[in-house]
Amino acid sequence: SLVKLVYVTAGEVVGEQALPHFNVFLAPFIKGLKEEEILEGVRGFLTMVNGIQAESGPGVLSIGLDLSIPKSLAEEEAYGMGGEALGSYAEFTDESLTLASAVMEAFLEHYKGKPGINVIPIVNLQKENLNGEDGLLYKAHELAAETSLPLFADQSKSRGDLVYMASGVRFNCDWTGDWELDTLRVGVLGRVDLNLPRLYYDSREEGRRFEVLLDERVEMAIRALEIKYRAINQRGEEGVIPFLFHTWSGDRYFHLRNSIRVLSIVGLNEVIAAILDRELKYGAEEAHLAERILKQTVKRIEENAGVYNARVRLSAYPHPEAAERLARLDVERYGWSKVKVQGDKEHPIYTDSGLIPFSSDIPLKTRLRFEGLIQKYTGGGHLAVIQLEDVQHEPEDLLSATITAIKDFNLNLFTYNLESTYCLACGNKSYGSPFKCPKCGSADTLIYYSRLFDRYLPLKYWTEVRAYHRRFYKKYKLESEIKG
């Protein structure tokens, strides 16, 4: 069963697993079932996989939900129980939408009150879903307003064959040209973080030398990732990861060669501040410099990856420790007066999610414009997080913001973060970080939640530095920011 598959693979992967096109692939299996039967099955599935993810480690499970049948899947053969061919997936449109609705309903029930942390829905939006009249799209934003769980992925410029994971990892149909080989049964073989500020300081702040060092680091990183690929392949052949390497009809389950290798940028904001030697205003000059650095990095990646015929992509999604560790090391090496970081001497950190720190007090539209720029060049992954004011937000406002983010600012993947507090004493959920429960007055029974990377996580699991910076997040009221 699907639950067993998740359980078995959890022992052979580090971090996240993903079930893309969840409601489309399972649509043939629910044909003829009543809505309550479908909902009950989804409830049981969520309960079991949530437990598996909690038991197996820090990773999450992301579930891809399509609000319409992707063009890449519409005419593909649909299979049901026992592998029986049942026609095309386009013939199961009604079932796929019913299942998507049931999944959202089950999420709302499962995480009513206490936030959930291990299973994340990713809502895929195609062009026909963006007219604001899609009932499922509204329901997805009800879920976002209530739980802050779902991510929204723009598929309007593709055939619906983009696959995202909750961490921001992106698989596009851009390697073999076959959507199945490029996006299914693949993973991230490895990741190297590029410390951009360190390159600038090592270059003695000379532009041409910075470009040379960037080229060298990219080449070195890709060589290291190739070594890791060969090591994984060898261990797989030795039987160390038997499930991922098992073959069926001559085809290995895990497409190792098609999996991506990621180079992720750290400190783009800080290197631009160092180059310009002034406080950033996030205008045309900052955008031009960011684009120049990103273009050069992508170009060098493509040149060096070709040597190994490797699928290497630039990304801009965070690592739990890298931004803190690299910032602290640079301060120790070059001194506080020279190094540009976020935070004070006790809590230095580099920006590692996009360009603009969450603490920057700028209009939301400016932030979205720069997020769109970053996502344009980071084909290996990205995730924009829109921080919300600590009040109840209407689904209509979130829906309007989603359409604006996609149509006006070209965001590919984003989510909303509404911080909340759960009281263990009375079960009440409130917004923000109150010192006492607004319902029962308890103070020592509160658990504070906020989004950290790919999940909605209690603050007690955050690092000290991340928790410190969270206090200064710029939060937005969507009604005034989007419509104003």
Coordinates of C-alpha atoms in Angstrom, one line a residue:
S1 CA 0.0 0.0 0.0
L2 CA 1.0 3.7 -0.2
V3 CA 1.5 3.9 3.5
K4 CA 3.9 0.9 3.4
L5 CA 5.8 2.6 0.5
V6 CA 6.3 5.8 2.6
Y7 CA 7.4 3.7 5.6
V8 CA 9.9 1.7 3.7
T9 CA 11.5 4.6 1.8
A10 CA 11.7 6.7 5.0
G11 CA 14.6 4.4 6.1
E12 CA 16.6 5.1 2.9
V13 CA 16.2 8.8 2.5
V14 CA 17.3 11.8 4.5
G15 CA 14.7 14.5 5.0
E16 CA 11.6 14.9 2.9
Q17 CA 9.6 12.5 0.8
A18 CA 7.0 13.7 -1.8
L19 CA 3.9 12.2 -3.4
P20 CA 3.3 14.4 -6.5
H21 CA 0.0 14.5 -8.3
F22 CA -1.5 12.6 -5.4
N23 CA -5.2 13.1 -6.2
V24 CA -4.7 12.4 -10.0
F25 CA -2.8 9.2 -9.6
L26 CA -5.2 7.9 -7.0
A27 CA -8.4 9.0 -8.7
P28 CA -9.0 5.6 -10.5
F29 CA -8.9 3.9 -7.1
I30 CA -11.8 5.8 -5.6
K31 CA -14.2 5.5 -8.6
G32 CA -17.6 4.3 -7.3
L33 CA -16.9 5.2 -3.6
K34 CA -19.1 7.5 -1.6
E35 CA -17.7 10.9 -0.5
E36 CA -17.7 9.8 3.2
E37 CA -15.8 6.7 2.4
I38 CA -13.2 8.7 0.5
L39 CA -12.9 11.2 3.4
E40 CA -12.6 8.4 5.9
G41 CA -9.8 6.8 3.9
V42 CA -7.9 10.1 3.7
R43 CA -8.3 10.6 7.4
G44 CA -6.7 7.3 8.1
F45 CA -3.9 7.9 5.6
L46 CA -3.0 11.2 7.2
T47 CA -3.0 9.8 10.6
M48 CA -0.7 6.9 9.7
V49 CA 1.8 8.8 7.5
N50 CA 2.0 11.6 10.1
G51 CA 3.1 9.0 12.6
I52 CA 5.6 7.5 10.2
Q53 CA 7.2 10.9 9.5
A54 CA 7.4 11.7 13.2
E55 CA 8.9 8.3 14.0
S56 CA 11.4 8.2 11.1
G57 CA 13.1 11.5 11.8
P58 CA 13.1 15.2 10.9
G59 CA 11.7 14.9 7.3
V60 CA 8.3 15.8 6.1
L61 CA 5.9 14.3 3.6
S62 CA 4.6 16.6 0.9
I63 CA 1.5 15.8 -1.0
G64 CA 0.9 17.4 -4.4
L65 CA -2.7 18.3 -5.2
D66 CA -3.8 19.3 -8.7
L67 CA -6.9 21.5 -9.1
S68 CA -7.2 20.3 -12.7
I69 CA -5.7 17.4 -14.6
P70 CA -2.1 18.4 -15.8
K71 CA -1.8 18.4 -19.6
S72 CA 1.2 16.1 -19.3
L73 CA -1.0 13.5 -17.5
A74 CA -4.4 14.0 -19.3
E75 CA -3.8 11.3 -22.0
E76 CA -1.6 9.0 -20.0
E77 CA -2.9 5.5 -19.2
A78 CA -4.6 5.4 -15.8
Y79 CA -4.2 2.4 -13.7
G80 CA -6.4 1.1 -10.8
M81 CA -6.4 -1.9 -8.5
G82 CA -4.1 -4.7 -9.5
G83 CA -2.5 -2.6 -12.2
E84 CA -5.6 -2.7 -14.4
A85 CA -5.6 -0.1 -17.2
L86 CA -8.8 2.0 -17.0
G87 CA -8.5 4.6 -19.7
S88 CA -6.8 8.0 -19.4
Y89 CA -6.5 10.2 -16.4
A90 CA -8.6 12.9 -18.1
E91 CA -11.5 10.4 -17.7
F92 CA -11.1 10.6 -14.0
T93 CA -11.3 14.4 -13.6
D94 CA -14.3 14.3 -11.3
E95 CA -12.7 11.7 -9.0
S96 CA -9.4 13.7 -8.8
L97 CA -11.3 16.8 -7.8
T98 CA -13.3 14.9 -5.2
L99 CA -10.2 13.4 -3.8
A100 CA -8.4 16.8 -3.6
S101 CA -11.4 18.3 -1.8
A102 CA -11.4 15.3 0.7
V103 CA -7.7 15.8 1.4
M104 CA -8.2 19.5 2.2
E105 CA -11.2 18.7 4.4
A106 CA -9.2 16.0 6.2
F107 CA -6.3 18.5 6.8
L108 CA -8.8 21.0 8.2
E109 CA -10.1 18.4 10.6
H110 CA -6.8 16.9 11.5
Y111 CA -5.1 20.2 12.3
K112 CA -8.1 22.0 13.7
G113 CA -6.7 23.8 16.8
K114 CA -3.2 22.2 17.2
P115 CA -1.0 22.9 14.2
G116 CA 0.4 20.0 12.3
I117 CA 4.1 19.6 11.5
N118 CA 4.8 16.5 9.4
V119 CA 2.6 16.4 6.3
I120 CA 2.4 19.4 3.9
P121 CA 0.0 19.9 1.0
I122 CA 1.3 21.6 -2.2
V123 CA -1.5 23.0 -4.3
N124 CA -0.7 23.1 -8.0
L125 CA -2.3 26.0 -9.9
Q126 CA -2.8 25.9 -13.7
K127 CA -4.0 28.8 -15.8
E128 CA -7.7 27.8 -15.6
N129 CA -7.5 27.9 -11.8
L130 CA -6.5 31.5 -11.6
N131 CA -9.7 33.2 -12.5
G132 CA -10.7 33.5 -8.8
E133 CA -13.9 31.4 -9.3
D134 CA -12.5 27.9 -8.6
G135 CA -14.2 26.4 -5.6
L136 CA -11.3 24.2 -4.7
L137 CA -8.9 27.1 -4.9
Y138 CA -11.0 28.9 -2.4
K139 CA -11.0 25.8 -0.2
A140 CA -7.2 25.7 -0.4
H141 CA -7.1 29.2 0.9
E142 CA -9.5 28.4 3.7
L143 CA -6.9 25.7 4.7
A144 CA -4.1 28.3 4.4
A145 CA -6.0 30.8 6.6
E146 CA -6.7 28.2 9.2
T147 CA -3.4 26.2 9.3
S148 CA -0.7 28.0 7.3
L149 CA 0.1 24.5 5.9
P150 CA -0.3 24.6 2.1
L151 CA 2.2 25.8 -0.4
F152 CA 1.0 27.2 -3.7
A153 CA 2.9 26.2 -6.9
D154 CA 2.3 28.0 -10.2
Q155 CA 1.9 25.6 -13.1
S156 CA 0.3 28.1 -15.5
K157 CA 3.5 28.4 -17.7
S158 CA 4.1 24.6 -17.9
R159 CA 2.1 21.5 -18.9
G160 CA 1.5 20.8 -15.2
D161 CA 4.7 18.7 -15.0
L162 CA 6.6 20.8 -12.5
V163 CA 7.1 19.0 -9.2
Y164 CA 7.9 20.8 -6.0
M165 CA 8.7 19.6 -2.5
A166 CA 7.8 21.4 0.7
S167 CA 11.4 22.4 1.2
G168 CA 11.3 24.3 -2.1
V169 CA 13.2 21.7 -4.2
R170 CA 12.0 21.8 -7.8
F171 CA 12.0 19.2 -10.5
N172 CA 11.2 20.4 -14.0
C173 CA 10.9 18.5 -17.2
D174 CA 14.2 20.0 -18.4
W175 CA 16.6 17.1 -18.4
T176 CA 15.6 14.1 -20.6
G177 CA 12.4 15.8 -21.8
D178 CA 10.3 13.0 -20.4
W179 CA 8.2 14.2 -17.5
E180 CA 8.2 10.8 -15.8
L181 CA 11.9 10.4 -15.9
D182 CA 12.6 14.0 -14.9
T183 CA 10.1 14.4 -12.1
L184 CA 9.1 11.0 -10.6
R185 CA 11.3 8.7 -8.5
V186 CA 14.0 11.2 -8.3
G187 CA 15.6 13.2 -5.5
V188 CA 18.4 15.5 -4.4
L189 CA 21.7 13.7 -4.5
G190 CA 23.5 16.4 -2.6
R191 CA 23.8 20.1 -1.8
V192 CA 26.6 22.6 -1.6
D193 CA 26.1 26.1 -0.2
L194 CA 27.9 29.0 -1.9
N195 CA 29.0 31.6 0.6
L196 CA 28.8 34.7 -1.6
P197 CA 30.1 37.2 1.0
R198 CA 33.1 35.1 1.7
L199 CA 34.0 35.1 -2.0
Y200 CA 33.8 38.9 -2.0
Y201 CA 36.0 39.3 1.1
D202 CA 38.5 36.8 -0.3
S203 CA 38.6 38.7 -3.5
R204 CA 39.8 41.8 -1.6
E205 CA 36.6 43.5 -2.8
E206 CA 37.7 43.5 -6.4
G207 CA 35.0 42.7 -8.9
R208 CA 36.9 40.7 -11.4
R209 CA 38.6 38.6 -8.7
F210 CA 35.2 37.9 -7.2
E211 CA 34.0 36.5 -10.5
V212 CA 37.1 34.3 -10.8
L213 CA 36.6 32.9 -7.3
L214 CA 32.9 32.3 -7.9
D215 CA 33.9 30.3 -11.0
E216 CA 36.4 28.3 -9.0
R217 CA 33.9 27.5 -6.2
V218 CA 31.2 26.4 -8.6
E219 CA 33.6 24.0 -10.4
M220 CA 34.8 22.6 -7.0
A221 CA 31.3 22.1 -5.8
I222 CA 30.2 20.3 -8.9
R223 CA 33.2 18.0 -8.7
A224 CA 32.4 17.2 -5.1
L225 CA 28.8 16.4 -6.0
E226 CA 30.0 14.1 -8.7
I227 CA 32.2 12.2 -6.2
K228 CA 29.1 11.9 -3.9
Y229 CA 27.0 10.6 -6.9
R230 CA 29.6 7.9 -7.6
A231 CA 29.7 6.9 -3.9
I232 CA 25.9 6.6 -3.7
N233 CA 25.8 4.5 -6.9
Q234 CA 28.5 2.2 -5.5
R235 CA 26.7 1.8 -2.2
G236 CA 23.5 1.1 -4.0
E237 CA 25.1 -1.6 -6.1
E238 CA 26.4 -3.1 -2.9
G239 CA 22.9 -3.4 -1.5
V240 CA 23.1 -0.7 1.2
I241 CA 19.9 0.9 0.0
P242 CA 17.9 -2.1 -1.4
F243 CA 14.5 -0.6 -1.9
L244 CA 15.6 2.5 -3.9
F245 CA 17.9 0.3 -6.1
H246 CA 15.6 -2.6 -6.7
T247 CA 14.6 -3.2 -10.3
W248 CA 11.2 -4.2 -11.8
S249 CA 11.0 -5.2 -15.4
G250 CA 14.5 -4.0 -15.9
D251 CA 13.9 -0.5 -14.5
R252 CA 15.4 0.6 -11.3
Y253 CA 12.9 2.2 -8.9
F254 CA 15.1 5.3 -8.1
H255 CA 16.3 7.3 -11.1
L256 CA 19.7 8.1 -9.7
R257 CA 21.3 9.7 -12.8
N258 CA 18.2 12.0 -13.2
S259 CA 18.3 13.2 -9.7
I260 CA 19.4 16.8 -9.1
R261 CA 22.5 18.1 -7.5
V262 CA 22.0 21.5 -5.9
L263 CA 24.2 24.6 -5.4
S264 CA 22.4 26.9 -3.1
I265 CA 23.2 30.6 -2.6
V266 CA 23.8 32.0 0.8
G267 CA 24.3 35.7 1.6
L268 CA 23.1 37.3 -1.7
N269 CA 21.6 40.2 0.3
E270 CA 24.9 40.7 2.2
V271 CA 27.2 40.5 -0.7
I272 CA 25.2 43.1 -2.5
A273 CA 25.3 45.3 0.6
A274 CA 29.1 44.8 0.7
I275 CA 29.6 45.7 -3.0
L276 CA 27.4 48.8 -2.8
D277 CA 28.7 49.7 0.6
R278 CA 25.4 51.2 1.8
E279 CA 22.1 50.3 3.3
L280 CA 20.0 48.5 0.7
K281 CA 16.9 50.2 -0.7
Y282 CA 15.8 47.3 -2.9
G283 CA 15.5 49.4 -6.1
A284 CA 16.8 49.1 -9.6
E285 CA 20.5 49.0 -8.7
E286 CA 20.0 46.1 -6.2
A287 CA 17.9 44.2 -8.7
H288 CA 20.5 44.7 -11.5
L289 CA 23.4 43.5 -9.3
A290 CA 21.4 40.5 -8.0
E291 CA 20.5 39.5 -11.5
R292 CA 24.1 39.8 -12.7
I293 CA 25.4 37.5 -10.0
L294 CA 22.6 35.0 -10.5
K295 CA 23.1 34.9 -14.3
Q296 CA 26.9 34.4 -13.9
T297 CA 26.4 31.6 -11.4
V298 CA 23.8 29.8 -13.5
K299 CA 26.1 30.1 -16.6
R300 CA 29.1 28.6 -14.7
I301 CA 26.9 25.8 -13.3
E302 CA 25.8 24.9 -16.8
E303 CA 29.4 24.9 -18.2
N304 CA 30.8 22.8 -15.4
A305 CA 27.9 20.4 -15.1
G306 CA 28.3 19.5 -18.8
V307 CA 31.7 18.0 -18.0
Y308 CA 30.0 15.2 -15.9
N309 CA 26.7 15.1 -17.8
A310 CA 25.2 16.0 -14.4
R311 CA 21.8 17.6 -13.5
V312 CA 23.0 20.5 -11.4
R313 CA 20.8 23.4 -10.5
L314 CA 21.0 26.7 -8.6
S315 CA 18.7 27.0 -5.7
A316 CA 17.7 29.5 -3.0
Y317 CA 16.0 27.5 -0.3
P318 CA 17.4 27.5 3.3
H319 CA 19.6 25.1 5.1
P320 CA 19.0 24.6 8.9
E321 CA 22.5 25.6 9.9
A322 CA 24.6 26.9 7.0
A323 CA 23.6 30.6 7.1
E324 CA 24.3 30.9 10.8
R325 CA 27.6 28.9 10.7
L326 CA 29.0 30.7 7.6
A327 CA 28.1 34.2 9.0
R328 CA 29.8 33.4 12.3
L329 CA 32.9 32.1 10.6
D330 CA 33.2 35.1 8.4
V331 CA 32.9 37.5 11.4
E332 CA 35.6 35.5 13.2
R333 CA 37.9 35.8 10.2
Y334 CA 37.3 39.3 8.9
G335 CA 35.9 41.1 12.0
W336 CA 32.6 42.6 12.9
S337 CA 33.3 46.0 11.3
K338 CA 33.9 44.5 7.9
V339 CA 31.4 41.7 7.5
K340 CA 27.8 42.5 6.5
V341 CA 25.4 40.2 8.4
Q342 CA 21.9 40.3 9.8
G343 CA 21.5 40.5 13.6
D344 CA 23.8 41.5 16.5
K345 CA 27.2 40.1 17.6
E346 CA 25.5 37.2 19.5
H347 CA 23.1 36.3 16.6
P348 CA 24.8 36.8 13.2
I349 CA 23.2 35.2 10.2
Y350 CA 23.2 35.5 6.4
T351 CA 20.1 35.7 4.3
D352 CA 19.5 32.3 2.8
S353 CA 15.9 32.5 1.5
G354 CA 15.8 34.8 -1.5
L355 CA 17.3 38.2 -1.3
I356 CA 15.4 40.3 1.2
P357 CA 15.6 39.4 5.0
F358 CA 12.2 38.8 6.7
S359 CA 13.0 41.7 9.0
S360 CA 13.3 44.3 6.3
D361 CA 10.4 46.9 6.6
I362 CA 9.4 47.2 3.0
P363 CA 6.1 47.0 1.1
L364 CA 4.9 43.5 0.3
K365 CA 4.9 44.3 -3.5
T366 CA 8.6 45.2 -3.4
R367 CA 9.3 41.9 -1.6
L368 CA 7.3 39.9 -4.1
R369 CA 9.0 41.6 -7.0
F370 CA 12.5 40.5 -5.7
E371 CA 11.2 37.1 -4.9
G372 CA 10.1 36.7 -8.5
L373 CA 13.5 37.8 -9.7
I374 CA 15.3 35.2 -7.5
Q375 CA 12.9 32.4 -8.5
K376 CA 13.5 33.1 -12.2
Y377 CA 17.1 31.9 -11.9
T378 CA 16.9 29.2 -9.2
G379 CA 15.7 26.2 -11.1
G380 CA 16.8 23.8 -8.4
G381 CA 14.4 25.3 -5.9
H382 CA 13.0 28.3 -4.0
L383 CA 10.3 29.2 -1.6
A384 CA 8.8 32.6 -0.8
V385 CA 7.2 32.9 2.6
I386 CA 4.7 35.7 3.1
Q387 CA 4.6 36.7 6.8
L388 CA 1.1 37.6 8.0
E389 CA 0.0 39.9 10.8
D390 CA -1.1 38.1 14.0
V391 CA -4.8 38.3 13.2
Q392 CA -7.4 36.2 11.5
H393 CA -7.1 36.5 7.7
E394 CA -10.0 36.0 5.3
P395 CA -9.6 33.3 2.6
E396 CA -10.7 35.9 0.0
D397 CA -7.7 38.1 0.9
L398 CA -5.2 35.2 0.7
L399 CA -6.7 34.1 -2.6
S400 CA -6.4 37.6 -4.0
A401 CA -2.8 37.7 -2.9
T402 CA -2.1 34.4 -4.5
I403 CA -3.4 35.5 -7.9
T404 CA -1.4 38.8 -7.6
A405 CA 1.8 36.9 -6.6
I406 CA 1.5 34.7 -9.7
K407 CA 0.2 37.0 -12.3
D408 CA 2.0 40.3 -11.4
F409 CA 5.2 39.1 -9.8
N410 CA 5.8 35.6 -11.4
L411 CA 6.2 33.7 -8.1
N412 CA 6.5 30.0 -8.7
L413 CA 6.3 28.7 -5.2
F414 CA 5.2 30.5 -2.0
T415 CA 3.3 30.0 1.2
Y416 CA 1.7 32.1 4.0
N417 CA 3.0 32.1 7.6
L418 CA 0.5 33.0 10.4
E419 CA 2.2 32.4 13.7
S420 CA 0.0 30.8 16.3
T421 CA 0.0 29.5 19.9
Y422 CA -1.5 26.3 21.2
C423 CA -2.6 25.8 24.8
L424 CA -2.0 22.3 26.2
A425 CA -4.4 23.0 29.1
C426 CA -7.5 23.9 27.2
G427 CA -6.8 23.1 23.6
N428 CA -7.2 26.7 22.4
K429 CA -5.4 28.1 19.4
S430 CA -4.6 31.8 19.2
Y431 CA -2.7 34.0 16.8
G432 CA 0.7 35.5 17.6
S433 CA 2.8 34.8 20.7
P434 CA 0.7 35.8 23.8
F435 CA 2.3 35.4 27.2
K436 CA -0.9 33.8 28.6
C437 CA -3.7 31.8 26.9
P438 CA -6.5 34.2 26.0
K439 CA -9.1 31.5 26.9
C440 CA -7.9 29.9 30.2
G441 CA -5.1 32.2 31.3
S442 CA -2.5 29.5 31.5
A443 CA 1.1 30.6 30.9
D444 CA 3.2 27.5 31.2
T445 CA 1.2 25.3 28.9
L446 CA 1.7 27.3 25.7
I447 CA 3.4 26.0 22.5
Y448 CA 4.4 28.7 20.0
Y449 CA 4.4 27.8 16.3
S450 CA 5.8 29.5 13.2
R451 CA 7.0 28.3 9.8
L452 CA 10.6 27.3 9.6
F453 CA 11.6 26.3 6.1
D454 CA 9.5 23.3 5.1
R455 CA 7.2 23.0 8.1
Y456 CA 5.2 24.7 10.8
L457 CA 7.3 24.0 13.8
P458 CA 7.2 24.7 17.6
L459 CA 9.8 27.4 18.5
K460 CA 11.4 25.1 21.0
Y461 CA 12.9 23.2 18.0
W462 CA 14.3 26.4 16.4
T463 CA 17.9 27.3 16.8
E464 CA 18.6 30.2 19.1
V465 CA 19.7 32.4 16.3
R466 CA 16.6 31.7 14.1
A467 CA 14.3 32.2 17.1
Y468 CA 16.0 35.5 17.8
H469 CA 15.5 36.8 14.3
R470 CA 11.9 35.7 14.2
R471 CA 11.0 38.4 16.7
F472 CA 11.8 41.1 14.1
Y473 CA 9.8 39.7 11.1
K474 CA 7.9 42.2 9.0
K475 CA 4.3 41.0 9.0
Y476 CA 1.7 42.0 6.4
K477 CA -2.0 42.6 6.4
L478 CA -2.9 41.4 2.9
E479 CA -6.1 43.5 2.5
S480 CA -4.2 46.8 2.7
E481 CA -0.9 45.6 1.0
I482 CA -2.5 44.0 -2.1
K483 CA -5.4 46.3 -2.7
G484 CA -3.7 49.4 -1.5

